[in-house]
PDB file of C-alpha atoms in Angstrom:
ATOM      1  CA  LYS T   1      24.892   0.170 -10.300  1.00  0.00           C
ATOM      2  CA  GLU T   2      24.320  -3.662 -10.776  1.00  0.00           C
ATOM      3  CA  PRO T   3      20.567  -4.983 -10.972  1.00  0.00           C
ATOM      4  CA  VAL T   4      18.772  -6.458  -8.320  1.00  0.00           C
ATOM      5  CA  THR T   5      19.320 -10.318  -7.706  1.00  0.00           C
ATOM      6  CA  MET T   6      16.366 -12.375  -8.734  1.00  0.00           C
ATOM      7  CA  PRO T   7      15.751 -16.154  -8.378  1.00  0.00           C
ATOM      8  CA  VAL T   8      17.174 -18.508 -10.706  1.00  0.00           C
ATOM      9  CA  ASP T   9      16.046 -19.251 -14.269  1.00  0.00           C
ATOM     10  CA  ILE T  10      17.308 -22.366 -15.920  1.00  0.00           C
ATOM     11  CA  SER T  11      17.444 -22.445 -19.466  1.00  0.00           C
ATOM     12  CA  VAL T  12      18.801 -25.697 -21.122  1.00  0.00           C
ATOM     13  CA  ALA T  13      16.242 -27.966 -22.798  1.00  0.00           C
ATOM     14  CA  SER T  14      16.504 -30.797 -20.222  1.00  0.00           C
ATOM     15  CA  ASP T  15      15.717 -28.623 -17.236  1.00  0.00           C
ATOM     16  CA  PRO T  16      12.325 -27.216 -16.201  1.00  0.00           C
ATOM     17  CA  ALA T  17      10.101 -24.484 -17.557  1.00  0.00           C
ATOM     18  CA  SER T  18      11.043 -20.451 -16.773  1.00  0.00           C
ATOM     19  CA  ALA T  19      10.853 -20.219 -13.153  1.00  0.00           C
ATOM     20  CA  TRP T  20       8.719 -17.030 -13.938  1.00  0.00           C
ATOM     21  CA  LEU T  21       6.258 -18.907 -15.962  1.00  0.00           C
ATOM     22  CA  MET T  22       5.879 -21.701 -13.434  1.00  0.00           C
ATOM     23  CA  ARG T  23       5.300 -19.164 -10.925  1.00  0.00           C
ATOM     24  CA  PHE T  24       2.359 -17.461 -12.751  1.00  0.00           C
ATOM     25  CA  ALA T  25       1.021 -20.109 -14.997  1.00  0.00           C
ATOM     26  CA  GLY T  26      -1.731 -20.983 -12.225  1.00  0.00           C
ATOM     27  CA  LEU T  27      -3.103 -17.438 -13.209  1.00  0.00           C
ATOM     28  CA  ILE T  28      -4.224 -18.650 -16.618  1.00  0.00           C
ATOM     29  CA  LYS T  29      -7.723 -19.675 -17.213  1.00  0.00           C
ATOM     30  CA  PRO T  30      -8.061 -23.453 -16.487  1.00  0.00           C
ATOM     31  CA  GLU T  31      -7.670 -25.467 -19.755  1.00  0.00           C
ATOM     32  CA  GLY T  32      -6.961 -22.156 -21.607  1.00  0.00           C
ATOM     33  CA  ARG T  33      -5.805 -21.501 -24.984  1.00  0.00           C
ATOM     34  CA  VAL T  34      -1.991 -20.392 -24.741  1.00  0.00           C
ATOM     35  CA  LEU T  35       0.259 -19.112 -27.422  1.00  0.00           C
ATOM     36  CA  GLU T  36       3.943 -19.548 -27.069  1.00  0.00           C
ATOM     37  CA  ILE T  37       6.004 -17.566 -29.251  1.00  0.00           C
ATOM     38  CA  ALA T  38       9.697 -18.426 -30.079  1.00  0.00           C
ATOM     39  CA  CYS T  39       9.138 -21.924 -28.206  1.00  0.00           C
ATOM     40  CA  GLY T  40      12.897 -23.004 -28.924  1.00  0.00           C
ATOM     41  CA  ASN T  41      13.840 -26.300 -27.269  1.00  0.00           C
ATOM     42  CA  GLY T  42      10.240 -26.726 -26.043  1.00  0.00           C
ATOM     43  CA  ARG T  43      10.727 -26.793 -22.241  1.00  0.00           C
ATOM     44  CA  ASN T  44       7.873 -24.185 -21.515  1.00  0.00           C
ATOM     45  CA  THR T  45       5.802 -25.805 -24.096  1.00  0.00           C
ATOM     46  CA  ARG T  46       5.846 -29.208 -22.132  1.00  0.00           C
ATOM     47  CA  PHE T  47       5.197 -27.492 -18.865  1.00  0.00           C
ATOM     48  CA  LEU T  48       2.187 -25.700 -20.432  1.00  0.00           C
ATOM     49  CA  LYS T  49       0.808 -28.657 -21.893  1.00  0.00           C
ATOM     50  CA  LEU T  50       1.469 -30.725 -18.477  1.00  0.00           C
ATOM     51  CA  CYS T  51      -0.798 -28.091 -16.738  1.00  0.00           C
ATOM     52  CA  GLY T  52      -3.582 -28.815 -19.094  1.00  0.00           C
ATOM     53  CA  PHE T  53      -3.389 -25.953 -21.469  1.00  0.00           C
ATOM     54  CA  HIS T  54      -4.280 -26.095 -25.172  1.00  0.00           C
ATOM     55  CA  VAL T  55      -0.932 -24.904 -26.584  1.00  0.00           C
ATOM     56  CA  THR T  56      -0.027 -23.354 -29.841  1.00  0.00           C
ATOM     57  CA  ALA T  57       3.869 -23.282 -30.037  1.00  0.00           C
ATOM     58  CA  VAL T  58       5.536 -21.191 -32.598  1.00  0.00           C
ATOM     59  CA  ASP T  59       9.290 -21.162 -33.757  1.00  0.00           C
ATOM     60  CA  VAL T  60      11.083 -20.277 -36.984  1.00  0.00           C
ATOM     61  CA  ASN T  61      13.099 -23.716 -36.633  1.00  0.00           C
ATOM     62  CA  VAL T  62      11.627 -27.110 -36.264  1.00  0.00           C
ATOM     63  CA  PRO T  63      12.593 -28.096 -32.524  1.00  0.00           C
ATOM     64  CA  ALA T  64      14.581 -30.831 -31.683  1.00  0.00           C
ATOM     65  CA  ALA T  65      12.615 -31.846 -28.846  1.00  0.00           C
ATOM     66  CA  HIS T  66       9.547 -33.796 -29.189  1.00  0.00           C
ATOM     67  CA  PHE T  67       6.477 -32.126 -28.220  1.00  0.00           C
ATOM     68  CA  PRO T  68       3.783 -33.971 -26.179  1.00  0.00           C
ATOM     69  CA  GLU T  69       0.557 -35.099 -28.504  1.00  0.00           C
ATOM     70  CA  GLY T  70      -1.933 -32.349 -28.698  1.00  0.00           C
ATOM     71  CA  VAL T  71       0.541 -29.311 -29.138  1.00  0.00           C
ATOM     72  CA  ASP T  72      -0.288 -27.474 -32.180  1.00  0.00           C
ATOM     73  CA  PHE T  73       3.512 -26.447 -33.235  1.00  0.00           C
ATOM     74  CA  ARG T  74       3.753 -24.109 -36.115  1.00  0.00           C
ATOM     75  CA  GLN T  75       6.819 -23.394 -37.747  1.00  0.00           C
ATOM     76  CA  LEU T  76       6.743 -19.684 -38.382  1.00  0.00           C
ATOM     77  CA  ASP T  77       8.956 -16.748 -38.794  1.00  0.00           C
ATOM     78  CA  LEU T  78       7.459 -13.996 -36.372  1.00  0.00           C
ATOM     79  CA  GLU T  79       9.895 -11.335 -37.909  1.00  0.00           C
ATOM     80  CA  GLN T  80       8.472 -11.304 -41.354  1.00  0.00           C
ATOM     81  CA  GLU T  81       6.276  -8.175 -42.268  1.00  0.00           C
ATOM     82  CA  ASP T  82       3.074  -9.667 -41.977  1.00  0.00           C
ATOM     83  CA  TRP T  83       1.881 -11.094 -38.565  1.00  0.00           C
ATOM     84  CA  PRO T  84       1.150 -14.882 -39.326  1.00  0.00           C
ATOM     85  CA  LEU T  85      -1.199 -15.279 -36.385  1.00  0.00           C
ATOM     86  CA  THR T  86      -3.662 -12.366 -37.123  1.00  0.00           C
ATOM     87  CA  GLY T  87      -7.404 -13.344 -36.178  1.00  0.00           C
ATOM     88  CA  LEU T  88      -6.193 -15.810 -33.465  1.00  0.00           C
ATOM     89  CA  ALA T  89      -7.270 -15.269 -29.895  1.00  0.00           C
ATOM     90  CA  PHE T  90      -5.655 -16.768 -26.658  1.00  0.00           C
ATOM     91  CA  ASP T  91      -6.185 -16.803 -23.071  1.00  0.00           C
ATOM     92  CA  ALA T  92      -2.161 -16.252 -22.466  1.00  0.00           C
ATOM     93  CA  VAL T  93       0.511 -15.338 -24.447  1.00  0.00           C
ATOM     94  CA  VAL T  94       3.887 -16.358 -23.294  1.00  0.00           C
ATOM     95  CA  GLY T  95       7.230 -14.962 -24.442  1.00  0.00           C
ATOM     96  CA  ILE T  96      10.385 -16.353 -23.058  1.00  0.00           C
ATOM     97  CA  ASN T  97      13.775 -15.007 -24.106  1.00  0.00           C
ATOM     98  CA  TYR T  98      12.602 -13.416 -27.335  1.00  0.00           C
ATOM     99  CA  LEU T  99      12.050 -10.012 -28.382  1.00  0.00           C
ATOM    100  CA  TRP T 100      10.942  -8.290 -31.665  1.00  0.00           C
ATOM    101  CA  ARG T 101       9.730  -4.985 -31.227  1.00  0.00           C
ATOM    102  CA  ALA T 102       7.949  -4.590 -34.823  1.00  0.00           C
ATOM    103  CA  HIS T 103       4.802  -7.043 -33.826  1.00  0.00           C
ATOM    104  CA  TRP T 104       4.673  -6.134 -30.235  1.00  0.00           C
ATOM    105  CA  ALA T 105       0.968  -4.979 -30.676  1.00  0.00           C
ATOM    106  CA  SER T 106       0.153  -8.152 -32.648  1.00  0.00           C
ATOM    107  CA  LEU T 107       0.882 -10.041 -29.585  1.00  0.00           C
ATOM    108  CA  TRP T 108      -1.549  -8.020 -27.662  1.00  0.00           C
ATOM    109  CA  ASN T 109      -4.151  -8.566 -30.595  1.00  0.00           C
ATOM    110  CA  ASN T 110      -3.941 -12.127 -30.072  1.00  0.00           C
ATOM    111  CA  LEU T 111      -4.644 -12.016 -26.285  1.00  0.00           C
ATOM    112  CA  SER T 112      -8.442 -12.275 -25.373  1.00  0.00           C
ATOM    113  CA  GLU T 113      -9.738  -9.539 -22.814  1.00  0.00           C
ATOM    114  CA  GLY T 114      -8.697 -10.512 -19.275  1.00  0.00           C
ATOM    115  CA  GLY T 115      -6.202 -12.916 -20.717  1.00  0.00           C
ATOM    116  CA  LEU T 116      -2.634 -13.267 -19.290  1.00  0.00           C
ATOM    117  CA  PHE T 117       0.539 -11.918 -20.945  1.00  0.00           C
ATOM    118  CA  ILE T 118       3.621 -13.522 -19.293  1.00  0.00           C
ATOM    119  CA  TYR T 119       6.888 -12.330 -20.655  1.00  0.00           C
ATOM    120  CA  GLU T 120      10.695 -12.608 -19.920  1.00  0.00           C
ATOM    121  CA  THR T 121      13.750 -11.516 -21.921  1.00  0.00           C
ATOM    122  CA  PHE T 122      17.246 -10.091 -21.840  1.00  0.00           C
ATOM    123  CA  THR T 123      18.074  -6.578 -21.034  1.00  0.00           C
ATOM    124  CA  GLY T 124      21.160  -4.701 -22.196  1.00  0.00           C
ATOM    125  CA  HIS T 125      22.931  -5.590 -18.956  1.00  0.00           C
ATOM    126  CA  GLN T 126      23.165  -9.142 -20.443  1.00  0.00           C
ATOM    127  CA  PHE T 127      25.209  -8.088 -23.383  1.00  0.00           C
ATOM    128  CA  ARG T 128      27.601  -6.141 -21.057  1.00  0.00           C
ATOM    129  CA  ARG T 129      28.208  -9.145 -19.019  1.00  0.00           C
ATOM    130  CA  VAL T 130      28.425 -11.907 -21.437  1.00  0.00           C
ATOM    131  CA  GLY T 131      28.300 -10.510 -24.877  1.00  0.00           C
ATOM    132  CA  LYS T 132      25.114 -11.898 -26.121  1.00  0.00           C
ATOM    133  CA  PRO T 133      22.372 -11.559 -27.486  1.00  0.00           C
ATOM    134  CA  ARG T 134      24.738  -9.845 -29.964  1.00  0.00           C
ATOM    135  CA  SER T 135      21.727  -7.820 -31.397  1.00  0.00           C
ATOM    136  CA  ALA T 136      20.439  -4.669 -29.552  1.00  0.00           C
ATOM    137  CA  GLU T 137      17.207  -5.465 -31.475  1.00  0.00           C
ATOM    138  CA  HIS T 138      16.880  -8.347 -28.892  1.00  0.00           C
ATOM    139  CA  LEU T 139      17.860  -6.514 -25.658  1.00  0.00           C
ATOM    140  CA  LEU T 140      15.655  -4.384 -23.586  1.00  0.00           C
ATOM    141  CA  GLY T 141      16.538  -1.095 -22.147  1.00  0.00           C
ATOM    142  CA  PRO T 142      16.111   0.079 -18.527  1.00  0.00           C
ATOM    143  CA  ASN T 143      12.353  -0.386 -17.634  1.00  0.00           C
ATOM    144  CA  GLU T 144      11.267  -0.742 -21.053  1.00  0.00           C
ATOM    145  CA  LEU T 145       9.363  -3.731 -20.825  1.00  0.00           C
ATOM    146  CA  LEU T 146       7.410  -2.007 -18.121  1.00  0.00           C
ATOM    147  CA  ASN T 147       6.825   0.905 -20.113  1.00  0.00           C
ATOM    148  CA  LEU T 148       5.801  -1.289 -23.033  1.00  0.00           C
ATOM    149  CA  CYS T 149       3.157  -3.076 -21.087  1.00  0.00           C
ATOM    150  CA  ARG T 150       1.693  -0.991 -18.329  1.00  0.00           C
ATOM    151  CA  THR T 151      -1.014   0.686 -20.340  1.00  0.00           C
ATOM    152  CA  ARG T 152      -2.309  -2.640 -21.561  1.00  0.00           C
ATOM    153  CA  GLY T 153      -3.885  -3.642 -18.424  1.00  0.00           C
ATOM    154  CA  GLU T 154      -3.246  -4.471 -14.957  1.00  0.00           C
ATOM    155  CA  VAL T 155       0.470  -5.254 -13.980  1.00  0.00           C
ATOM    156  CA  VAL T 156       0.288  -8.387 -11.977  1.00  0.00           C
ATOM    157  CA  ALA T 157       4.083  -8.689 -11.084  1.00  0.00           C
ATOM    158  CA  TYR T 158       7.438  -7.061 -12.589  1.00  0.00           C
ATOM    159  CA  GLU T 159      10.877  -7.688 -12.022  1.00  0.00           C
ATOM    160  CA  GLU T 160      14.112  -6.304 -13.787  1.00  0.00           C
ATOM    161  CA  GLY T 161      17.514  -7.421 -12.588  1.00  0.00           C
ATOM    162  CA  LEU T 162      20.062 -10.103 -12.445  1.00  0.00           C
ATOM    163  CA  THR T 163      19.305 -13.814 -11.610  1.00  0.00           C
ATOM    164  CA  ASP T 164      21.362 -15.745  -9.607  1.00  0.00           C
ATOM    165  CA  ALA T 165      22.194 -17.727 -12.470  1.00  0.00           C
ATOM    166  CA  ALA T 166      23.915 -14.497 -13.891  1.00  0.00           C
ATOM    167  CA  MET T 167      21.136 -13.643 -16.379  1.00  0.00           C
ATOM    168  CA  SER T 168      19.945 -10.212 -16.766  1.00  0.00           C
ATOM    169  CA  LEU T 169      16.277 -10.212 -17.560  1.00  0.00           C
ATOM    170  CA  ALA T 170      13.078  -8.413 -17.324  1.00  0.00           C
ATOM    171  CA  ARG T 171       9.913 -10.177 -16.511  1.00  0.00           C
ATOM    172  CA  ILE T 172       6.280  -8.990 -16.474  1.00  0.00           C
ATOM    173  CA  VAL T 173       2.906 -10.622 -15.984  1.00  0.00           C
ATOM    174  CA  VAL T 174      -0.198  -8.239 -17.412  1.00  0.00           C
ATOM    175  CA  ARG T 175      -3.910  -9.213 -17.242  1.00  0.00           C
ATOM    176  CA  LYS T 176      -5.243  -7.443 -20.356  1.00  0.00           C
ATOM    177  CA  GLY T 177      -7.918  -4.662 -20.086  1.00  0.00           C
ATOM    178  CA  ARG T 178      -8.273  -4.472 -16.261  1.00  0.00           C
ATOM    179  CA  GLY T 179      -6.949  -0.934 -16.122  1.00  0.00           C
ATOM    180  CA  GLU T 180      -3.292   0.175 -15.996  1.00  0.00           C
ATOM    181  CA  MET T 181      -0.962  -0.006 -12.997  1.00  0.00           C
ATOM    182  CA  PRO T 182      -0.982   3.399 -11.377  1.00  0.00           C
ATOM    183  CA  GLU T 183       2.398   5.207 -11.552  1.00  0.00           C
ATOM    184  CA  SER T 184       2.894   5.104  -7.824  1.00  0.00           C
ATOM    185  CA  ARG T 185       2.787   1.422  -7.536  1.00  0.00           C
ATOM    186  CA  LEU T 186       5.472   0.649 -10.328  1.00  0.00           C
ATOM    187  CA  TYR T 187       8.553  -0.835  -9.039  1.00  0.00           C
ATOM    188  CA  CYS T 188      11.187   0.629 -11.170  1.00  0.00           C
ATOM    189  CA  PRO T 189      14.986  -0.708 -10.205  1.00  0.00           C
ATOM    190  CA  ARG T 190      17.951   2.143 -10.453  1.00  0.00           C
TER     191      ARG T 190
END
């Protein structure tokens, strides 16, 4: 059965930030410190900066996009054995269209108590539909994102399905440390 249809998310550099991020950024502590991993073309970084957050943006490549003044851009390979951001604390961690399970716990260690985890990435349906991302390491299994996150805190929102732009995604927002979401409240698409 095909996943549920969700609102569009535009993913080219000249377009707005992730629709999921825009929807929930207002829950981040005002003027808070935000870590954006795998910032890519900078569309989400620019949005976060415009919202007044202190943004640390990380990517393995130097982005072609110009970041606004005040963005702490760091060229880092997050897939190395040692986590390069150990000891840093953020009011929010944002990950859009990126997955590296080996450092999943490290992301949570960078998130302050009560901080917001906003995440969205591709599911295995994306590969079956369009043939990419090519590596299974970068694709989520059914309900995997929910299962990775639900014991980390309060699940504020969760979606998994097909957007109207034909992207198969899983999306979650979790507030760290405020109690896990009871099993009876979980939304698990078929």
